[in-house]
């Protein structure tokens, strides 16, 4: 009898021990971790994540605050140096989640988990704002053109002076002192070059006539070079501004962010591009004329066009690669299902629509 009691007691003890060592799930796991402060990674991408001395804001940050409030979890936002660093922190488990313009892709799904989509977006192209008069002025009033005009003026002045030497005793027009005739001689040389000949004030001396013929022939080449320079510059500017789709990016100076879905897409289309780790530097390069186009997430480009880039840049074409943003979490994270339920609730209560309107306006979607 004692042996039977002992066996029953041992079996009961084993069952209790097994229950105690079983991993908690769902709300039990959440309750066990109620004192844990979650580390939520973000990288500044306006309007999804705006980082300032007063704290974190933006569509992604505000949405997370709503979700955390519903789930009664404690958290802290942590700024990642780059977008790639943010994703790596999630992949390695150094962060509990990442919020922002994070696209769901098959490659990322292999190393991390995603919640339900929090935003419908896609890729788009941004180019400098069209300004015909500004483009013409920028094309013509360059340093190279200034140097070319200065050299041409000096050559004409020298040619006019030489003609004065040849003709000061033969042609009445040049029969003045050099001080008085310098401007006359320069004007005569300019007229010859522009008109390609001389119908009046024809040189009277043989040296003057020979030099005038040389000047007329040379003017044909000078004028042709000058016109070709302006035409080429205007043509290049026109080609750079005629960007409406990804197909137009071949041969253009295109920029995008490093490690992004836009970089992968451009590489798959064999489009050469420059990678930027700092999105502000990329926008600055476009405004300063160092880039012809930028390819990035449509809502971020739209926000920049309406704010800091207003009047300087514009988007062109439509969204050519639709994407969905989600909250990224480490693989097998227990937070996936609770966050998904909270996401459904904020949509049903209208909180999601209010956040969307606040950051993107009434007209969005």
CSV table of C-alpha atoms in Angstrom, one decimal:
chain,number,residue,atom,x,y,z
A,1,UNK,CA,0.0,0.0,0.0
A,2,UNK,CA,2.8,2.3,0.9
A,3,UNK,CA,4.4,1.6,-2.5
A,4,UNK,CA,1.2,2.5,-4.3
A,5,UNK,CA,0.9,5.8,-2.4
A,6,UNK,CA,4.5,6.5,-3.2
A,7,UNK,CA,4.0,5.9,-7.0
A,8,UNK,CA,0.8,8.1,-7.0
A,9,UNK,CA,2.7,10.9,-5.2
A,10,UNK,CA,5.7,10.7,-7.7
A,11,UNK,CA,3.3,10.7,-10.7
A,12,UNK,CA,1.5,13.8,-9.3
A,13,UNK,CA,4.8,15.5,-8.6
A,14,UNK,CA,6.0,14.9,-12.2
A,15,UNK,CA,2.7,16.3,-13.6
A,16,UNK,CA,3.1,19.5,-11.5
A,17,UNK,CA,6.7,19.9,-12.5
A,18,UNK,CA,5.8,19.5,-16.2
A,19,UNK,CA,3.1,22.1,-15.9
A,20,UNK,CA,5.4,24.5,-14.1
A,21,UNK,CA,8.1,24.2,-16.8
A,22,UNK,CA,5.7,24.6,-19.8
A,23,UNK,CA,6.2,27.9,-21.7
A,24,UNK,CA,3.5,30.4,-21.2
A,25,UNK,CA,1.6,31.6,-24.2
A,26,UNK,CA,-0.8,34.4,-25.1
A,27,UNK,CA,-2.1,36.5,-22.3
A,28,UNK,CA,-0.2,34.3,-19.7
A,29,UNK,CA,3.1,35.1,-21.4
A,30,UNK,CA,2.1,38.8,-21.6
A,31,UNK,CA,1.3,38.8,-17.9
A,32,UNK,CA,4.6,37.2,-17.0
A,33,UNK,CA,6.4,39.9,-18.9
A,34,UNK,CA,4.3,42.8,-17.7
A,35,UNK,CA,7.3,44.4,-16.1
A,36,UNK,CA,9.5,44.2,-19.2
A,37,UNK,CA,10.2,47.4,-21.1
A,38,UNK,CA,10.1,46.6,-24.8
A,39,UNK,CA,12.7,48.1,-27.0
A,40,UNK,CA,11.0,49.6,-30.1
A,41,UNK,CA,13.5,50.5,-32.9
A,42,UNK,CA,12.8,53.5,-35.2
A,43,UNK,CA,14.8,55.4,-37.8
A,44,UNK,CA,13.7,58.9,-38.8
A,45,UNK,CA,11.5,58.8,-41.9
A,46,UNK,CA,9.0,61.6,-42.0
A,47,UNK,CA,6.0,61.4,-41.6
A,48,UNK,CA,6.2,57.8,-40.2
A,49,UNK,CA,8.9,58.6,-37.6
A,50,UNK,CA,9.8,62.1,-36.6
A,51,UNK,CA,12.5,62.3,-33.9
A,52,UNK,CA,12.9,65.6,-32.0
A,53,UNK,CA,14.2,66.6,-28.5
A,54,UNK,CA,10.6,66.6,-27.3
A,55,UNK,CA,10.2,62.9,-28.2
A,56,UNK,CA,8.9,60.7,-31.0
A,57,UNK,CA,6.0,61.4,-33.3
A,58,UNK,CA,4.8,60.6,-36.8
A,59,UNK,CA,2.2,58.1,-38.1
A,60,UNK,CA,4.2,55.0,-37.1
A,61,UNK,CA,5.1,56.3,-33.6
A,62,UNK,CA,1.5,57.5,-32.9
A,63,UNK,CA,0.1,54.2,-34.1
A,64,UNK,CA,2.4,52.2,-31.8
A,65,UNK,CA,1.4,54.4,-28.8
A,66,UNK,CA,-2.2,53.4,-29.5
A,67,UNK,CA,-1.4,49.7,-29.7
A,68,UNK,CA,0.8,49.8,-26.6
A,69,UNK,CA,-2.0,51.5,-24.7
A,70,UNK,CA,-4.5,48.8,-25.6
A,71,UNK,CA,-2.1,46.0,-24.7
A,72,UNK,CA,-1.0,47.7,-21.5
A,73,UNK,CA,2.7,47.2,-22.3
A,74,UNK,CA,5.7,49.3,-21.4
A,75,UNK,CA,8.1,50.3,-24.1
A,76,UNK,CA,10.9,52.7,-25.0
A,77,UNK,CA,11.7,54.1,-28.5
A,78,UNK,CA,15.3,53.6,-29.6
A,79,UNK,CA,16.7,55.4,-32.6
A,80,UNK,CA,18.7,53.3,-35.1
A,81,UNK,CA,21.6,54.9,-37.0
A,82,UNK,CA,20.3,53.5,-40.4
A,83,UNK,CA,17.4,51.6,-41.8
A,84,UNK,CA,19.5,48.5,-42.2
A,85,UNK,CA,20.7,48.7,-38.5
A,86,UNK,CA,17.0,48.9,-37.4
A,87,UNK,CA,16.1,45.7,-39.3
A,88,UNK,CA,19.3,43.9,-38.1
A,89,UNK,CA,18.4,44.7,-34.5
A,90,UNK,CA,15.0,42.9,-35.0
A,91,UNK,CA,16.6,40.0,-36.8
A,92,UNK,CA,19.1,39.4,-34.1
A,93,UNK,CA,16.6,39.8,-31.3
A,94,UNK,CA,18.3,42.9,-29.9
A,95,UNK,CA,15.0,44.8,-30.4
A,96,UNK,CA,11.4,43.6,-29.6
A,97,UNK,CA,9.9,45.4,-32.6
A,98,UNK,CA,10.5,48.0,-35.3
A,99,UNK,CA,8.0,50.5,-36.5
A,100,UNK,CA,8.1,52.7,-39.6
A,101,UNK,CA,7.9,52.4,-43.4
A,102,UNK,CA,9.0,48.7,-43.3
A,103,UNK,CA,7.8,46.9,-46.4
A,104,UNK,CA,6.8,43.2,-46.2
A,105,UNK,CA,9.0,41.2,-48.5
A,106,UNK,CA,9.8,37.5,-48.9
A,107,UNK,CA,13.4,38.1,-48.1
A,108,UNK,CA,12.6,39.8,-44.8
A,109,UNK,CA,9.9,37.3,-43.9
A,110,UNK,CA,12.6,34.6,-43.9
A,111,UNK,CA,14.5,36.3,-41.0
A,112,UNK,CA,11.7,38.1,-39.0
A,113,UNK,CA,7.9,38.2,-38.5
A,114,UNK,CA,5.4,40.8,-39.5
A,115,UNK,CA,2.1,41.9,-38.2
A,116,UNK,CA,-0.9,42.7,-40.3
A,117,UNK,CA,-0.3,45.6,-42.8
A,118,UNK,CA,-0.4,49.0,-41.2
A,119,UNK,CA,-0.2,51.0,-44.4
A,120,UNK,CA,-0.6,50.6,-48.2
A,121,UNK,CA,2.2,52.3,-50.1
A,122,UNK,CA,4.6,51.7,-52.9
A,123,UNK,CA,7.6,53.1,-54.8
A,124,UNK,CA,7.5,56.4,-56.8
A,125,UNK,CA,9.9,58.8,-58.5
A,126,UNK,CA,10.7,62.3,-57.4
A,127,UNK,CA,12.4,64.8,-59.7
A,128,UNK,CA,13.3,68.5,-59.5
A,129,UNK,CA,10.4,70.9,-60.1
A,130,UNK,CA,10.1,72.1,-63.7
A,131,UNK,CA,11.0,75.7,-64.3
A,132,UNK,CA,11.6,76.6,-67.9
A,133,UNK,CA,13.1,80.0,-67.4
A,134,UNK,CA,15.3,78.8,-64.5
A,135,UNK,CA,16.4,75.8,-66.6
A,136,UNK,CA,17.3,78.0,-69.5
A,137,UNK,CA,19.3,80.5,-67.3
A,138,UNK,CA,21.0,77.6,-65.5
A,139,UNK,CA,21.9,76.0,-68.9
A,140,UNK,CA,23.4,79.2,-70.4
A,141,UNK,CA,24.8,81.1,-67.5
A,142,UNK,CA,27.4,78.5,-66.5
A,143,UNK,CA,31.1,79.1,-65.6
A,144,UNK,CA,32.2,77.3,-68.9
A,145,UNK,CA,30.0,79.7,-70.9
A,146,UNK,CA,31.3,82.7,-69.1
A,147,UNK,CA,34.9,81.6,-69.8
A,148,UNK,CA,34.0,81.0,-73.4
A,149,UNK,CA,32.4,84.4,-73.8
A,150,UNK,CA,35.4,86.1,-72.1
A,151,UNK,CA,37.9,84.4,-74.4
A,152,UNK,CA,35.8,85.3,-77.4
A,153,UNK,CA,35.7,89.0,-76.4
A,154,UNK,CA,39.4,89.1,-76.0
A,155,UNK,CA,40.0,87.5,-79.4
A,156,UNK,CA,37.6,90.0,-81.0
A,157,UNK,CA,39.4,92.9,-79.3
A,158,UNK,CA,42.7,91.6,-80.5
A,159,UNK,CA,41.4,91.1,-84.0
A,160,UNK,CA,39.9,94.6,-84.1
A,161,UNK,CA,43.2,96.1,-82.9
A,162,UNK,CA,45.2,94.2,-85.5
A,163,UNK,CA,42.8,95.4,-88.2
A,164,UNK,CA,43.3,99.0,-87.0
A,165,UNK,CA,47.0,98.5,-87.5
A,166,UNK,CA,46.5,97.3,-91.1
A,167,UNK,CA,43.8,99.9,-92.0
A,168,UNK,CA,44.6,103.1,-90.1
A,169,UNK,CA,46.0,104.7,-93.2
A,170,UNK,CA,43.8,103.1,-95.9
A,171,UNK,CA,40.3,102.9,-94.6
A,172,UNK,CA,38.7,106.2,-93.4
A,173,UNK,CA,36.7,104.3,-90.7
A,174,UNK,CA,40.0,103.3,-88.9
A,175,UNK,CA,41.8,106.6,-89.5
A,176,UNK,CA,41.8,107.7,-85.8
A,177,UNK,CA,44.0,107.4,-82.8
A,178,UNK,CA,44.1,103.9,-81.2
A,179,UNK,CA,42.4,105.3,-78.1
A,180,UNK,CA,39.5,106.4,-80.1
A,181,UNK,CA,39.5,103.6,-82.7
A,182,UNK,CA,39.8,100.7,-80.2
A,183,UNK,CA,36.1,100.5,-79.7
A,184,UNK,CA,35.4,101.0,-83.4
A,185,UNK,CA,37.8,98.2,-84.3
A,186,UNK,CA,36.2,95.9,-81.7
A,187,UNK,CA,32.7,96.7,-83.0
A,188,UNK,CA,33.8,96.0,-86.6
A,189,UNK,CA,35.3,92.6,-85.7
A,190,UNK,CA,32.1,91.7,-83.8
A,191,UNK,CA,29.9,92.6,-86.8
A,192,UNK,CA,32.1,90.6,-89.1
A,193,UNK,CA,31.8,87.5,-86.8
A,194,UNK,CA,28.1,87.8,-86.3
A,195,UNK,CA,27.1,88.6,-89.9
A,196,UNK,CA,29.8,86.3,-91.4
A,197,UNK,CA,30.9,89.0,-93.8
A,198,UNK,CA,31.4,92.7,-94.3
A,199,UNK,CA,29.2,94.7,-96.7
A,200,UNK,CA,30.6,98.1,-95.8
A,201,UNK,CA,33.8,99.4,-94.4
A,202,UNK,CA,35.6,96.9,-96.6
A,203,UNK,CA,39.4,96.8,-95.9
A,204,UNK,CA,41.5,98.7,-98.4
A,205,UNK,CA,44.9,97.3,-97.8
A,206,UNK,CA,46.0,93.9,-98.9
A,207,UNK,CA,47.0,92.8,-95.4
A,208,UNK,CA,43.7,94.0,-94.1
A,209,UNK,CA,41.7,92.2,-96.8
A,210,UNK,CA,43.6,88.9,-96.2
A,211,UNK,CA,43.1,89.2,-92.4
A,212,UNK,CA,39.4,90.0,-92.9
A,213,UNK,CA,39.0,86.8,-95.0
A,214,UNK,CA,40.6,84.8,-92.3
A,215,UNK,CA,38.3,86.4,-89.7
A,216,UNK,CA,35.2,85.6,-91.8
A,217,UNK,CA,36.1,82.0,-92.3
A,218,UNK,CA,37.1,81.6,-88.6
A,219,UNK,CA,33.8,83.1,-87.5
A,220,UNK,CA,31.9,80.3,-89.1
A,221,UNK,CA,33.6,77.8,-86.8
A,222,UNK,CA,33.3,80.1,-83.7
A,223,UNK,CA,29.6,80.7,-84.2
A,224,UNK,CA,29.0,77.0,-84.8
A,225,UNK,CA,30.9,76.0,-81.6
A,226,UNK,CA,29.0,78.6,-79.6
A,227,UNK,CA,25.5,77.4,-80.9
A,228,UNK,CA,26.4,73.8,-80.5
A,229,UNK,CA,27.4,74.4,-76.9
A,230,UNK,CA,24.1,76.0,-76.0
A,231,UNK,CA,22.1,73.4,-78.0
A,232,UNK,CA,23.9,70.5,-76.3
A,233,UNK,CA,23.4,71.9,-72.8
A,234,UNK,CA,19.7,72.5,-73.4
A,235,UNK,CA,19.2,69.0,-74.9
A,236,UNK,CA,20.9,67.4,-71.9
A,237,UNK,CA,18.7,69.4,-69.5
A,238,UNK,CA,15.6,68.4,-71.5
A,239,UNK,CA,16.5,64.7,-71.4
A,240,UNK,CA,17.1,64.9,-67.6
A,241,UNK,CA,13.7,66.4,-67.0
A,242,UNK,CA,11.8,64.0,-69.2
A,243,UNK,CA,11.4,61.3,-66.5
A,244,UNK,CA,8.0,59.7,-66.1
A,245,UNK,CA,8.6,56.1,-65.4
A,246,UNK,CA,11.3,53.6,-64.3
A,247,UNK,CA,12.2,53.0,-68.0
A,248,UNK,CA,13.3,56.7,-68.2
A,249,UNK,CA,15.8,56.3,-65.4
A,250,UNK,CA,18.4,54.5,-67.6
A,251,UNK,CA,21.4,56.8,-68.1
A,252,UNK,CA,20.1,59.2,-65.4
A,253,UNK,CA,21.7,60.1,-62.1
A,254,UNK,CA,19.3,58.2,-59.8
A,255,UNK,CA,19.5,58.0,-56.0
A,256,UNK,CA,17.8,55.8,-53.4
A,257,UNK,CA,18.4,54.6,-49.8
A,258,UNK,CA,20.8,51.8,-49.0
A,259,UNK,CA,19.3,48.4,-48.2
A,260,UNK,CA,15.8,49.4,-49.2
A,261,UNK,CA,13.3,47.7,-51.4
A,262,UNK,CA,13.7,50.5,-53.9
A,263,UNK,CA,17.4,49.7,-54.2
A,264,UNK,CA,16.6,46.0,-54.8
A,265,UNK,CA,14.0,46.9,-57.4
A,266,UNK,CA,16.3,49.3,-59.3
A,267,UNK,CA,19.0,46.6,-59.3
A,268,UNK,CA,16.6,44.1,-60.7
A,269,UNK,CA,15.8,46.5,-63.6
A,270,UNK,CA,19.5,47.1,-64.3
A,271,UNK,CA,19.2,50.8,-63.4
A,272,UNK,CA,22.4,52.4,-62.1
A,273,UNK,CA,21.9,54.3,-58.8
A,274,UNK,CA,23.7,55.9,-55.9
A,275,UNK,CA,23.0,54.6,-52.4
A,276,UNK,CA,22.5,57.0,-49.5
A,277,UNK,CA,22.5,56.1,-45.9
A,278,UNK,CA,21.0,59.5,-44.9
A,279,UNK,CA,17.7,60.3,-46.6
A,280,UNK,CA,18.1,64.0,-46.0
A,281,UNK,CA,21.4,64.0,-47.8
A,282,UNK,CA,19.7,62.2,-50.7
A,283,UNK,CA,17.0,64.9,-50.9
A,284,UNK,CA,19.6,67.6,-50.7
A,285,UNK,CA,21.5,66.1,-53.6
A,286,UNK,CA,18.4,66.2,-55.7
A,287,UNK,CA,17.6,69.8,-54.9
A,288,UNK,CA,21.2,70.8,-55.6
A,289,UNK,CA,21.2,69.2,-59.0
A,290,UNK,CA,23.5,66.4,-58.1
A,291,UNK,CA,20.8,63.8,-59.0
A,292,UNK,CA,18.2,63.7,-61.8
A,293,UNK,CA,15.7,61.6,-59.8
A,294,UNK,CA,15.1,59.9,-56.5
A,295,UNK,CA,13.2,56.6,-56.1
A,296,UNK,CA,11.7,55.9,-52.7
A,297,UNK,CA,8.5,55.2,-50.8
A,298,UNK,CA,5.6,57.2,-52.2
A,299,UNK,CA,4.2,58.5,-48.9
A,300,UNK,CA,7.6,59.8,-47.8
A,301,UNK,CA,8.2,61.5,-51.1
A,302,UNK,CA,4.7,63.0,-51.0
A,303,UNK,CA,5.3,64.4,-47.5
A,304,UNK,CA,8.6,66.0,-48.5
A,305,UNK,CA,7.1,67.5,-51.7
A,306,UNK,CA,4.3,69.2,-49.5
A,307,UNK,CA,6.7,70.4,-46.8
A,308,UNK,CA,10.5,71.0,-47.0
A,309,UNK,CA,10.6,70.4,-50.8
A,310,UNK,CA,7.6,72.5,-51.7
A,311,UNK,CA,8.3,74.4,-55.0
A,312,UNK,CA,11.7,72.6,-55.4
A,313,UNK,CA,10.7,69.0,-56.3
A,314,UNK,CA,7.7,67.0,-57.4
A,315,UNK,CA,6.7,63.4,-57.9
A,316,UNK,CA,6.2,62.1,-61.4
A,317,UNK,CA,4.2,59.1,-62.6
A,318,UNK,CA,2.2,56.9,-60.3
A,319,UNK,CA,3.2,54.2,-57.8
A,320,UNK,CA,4.9,51.5,-59.9
A,321,UNK,CA,5.5,48.9,-57.2
A,322,UNK,CA,2.7,48.6,-54.6
A,323,UNK,CA,4.0,47.6,-51.1
A,324,UNK,CA,2.5,47.1,-47.7
A,325,UNK,CA,4.1,48.3,-44.5
A,326,UNK,CA,4.0,46.4,-41.2
A,327,UNK,CA,5.5,46.2,-37.8
A,328,UNK,CA,8.6,44.0,-37.8
A,329,UNK,CA,9.3,41.6,-34.9
A,330,UNK,CA,11.8,38.8,-34.2
A,331,UNK,CA,10.8,35.4,-35.4
A,332,UNK,CA,8.3,33.5,-33.2
A,333,UNK,CA,7.7,36.7,-31.2
A,334,UNK,CA,4.7,36.3,-28.8
A,335,UNK,CA,3.7,39.8,-29.6
A,336,UNK,CA,2.5,39.0,-33.1
A,337,UNK,CA,-1.1,37.9,-32.3
A,338,UNK,CA,-1.7,40.5,-29.5
A,339,UNK,CA,-0.6,43.3,-31.8
A,340,UNK,CA,-2.7,42.0,-34.7
A,341,UNK,CA,-5.8,42.0,-32.5
A,342,UNK,CA,-5.0,45.5,-31.3
A,343,UNK,CA,-4.6,46.6,-35.0
A,344,UNK,CA,-8.0,45.3,-35.9
A,345,UNK,CA,-9.5,47.1,-32.9
A,346,UNK,CA,-8.0,50.5,-33.8
A,347,UNK,CA,-9.4,50.1,-37.3
A,348,UNK,CA,-12.8,49.2,-36.1
A,349,UNK,CA,-12.9,52.2,-33.6
A,350,UNK,CA,-11.9,54.7,-36.2
A,351,UNK,CA,-8.6,55.5,-34.5
A,352,UNK,CA,-6.6,54.3,-37.5
A,353,UNK,CA,-8.5,56.6,-39.9
A,354,UNK,CA,-8.0,59.6,-37.5
A,355,UNK,CA,-4.2,59.0,-37.5
A,356,UNK,CA,-4.2,58.6,-41.3
A,357,UNK,CA,-6.0,61.9,-41.8
A,358,UNK,CA,-3.8,63.7,-39.3
A,359,UNK,CA,-0.6,62.8,-41.0
A,360,UNK,CA,-1.7,62.5,-44.7
A,361,UNK,CA,-4.8,64.6,-45.0
A,362,UNK,CA,-8.4,64.0,-45.8
A,363,UNK,CA,-7.8,63.1,-49.4
A,364,UNK,CA,-5.5,60.1,-48.8
A,365,UNK,CA,-7.1,56.9,-49.8
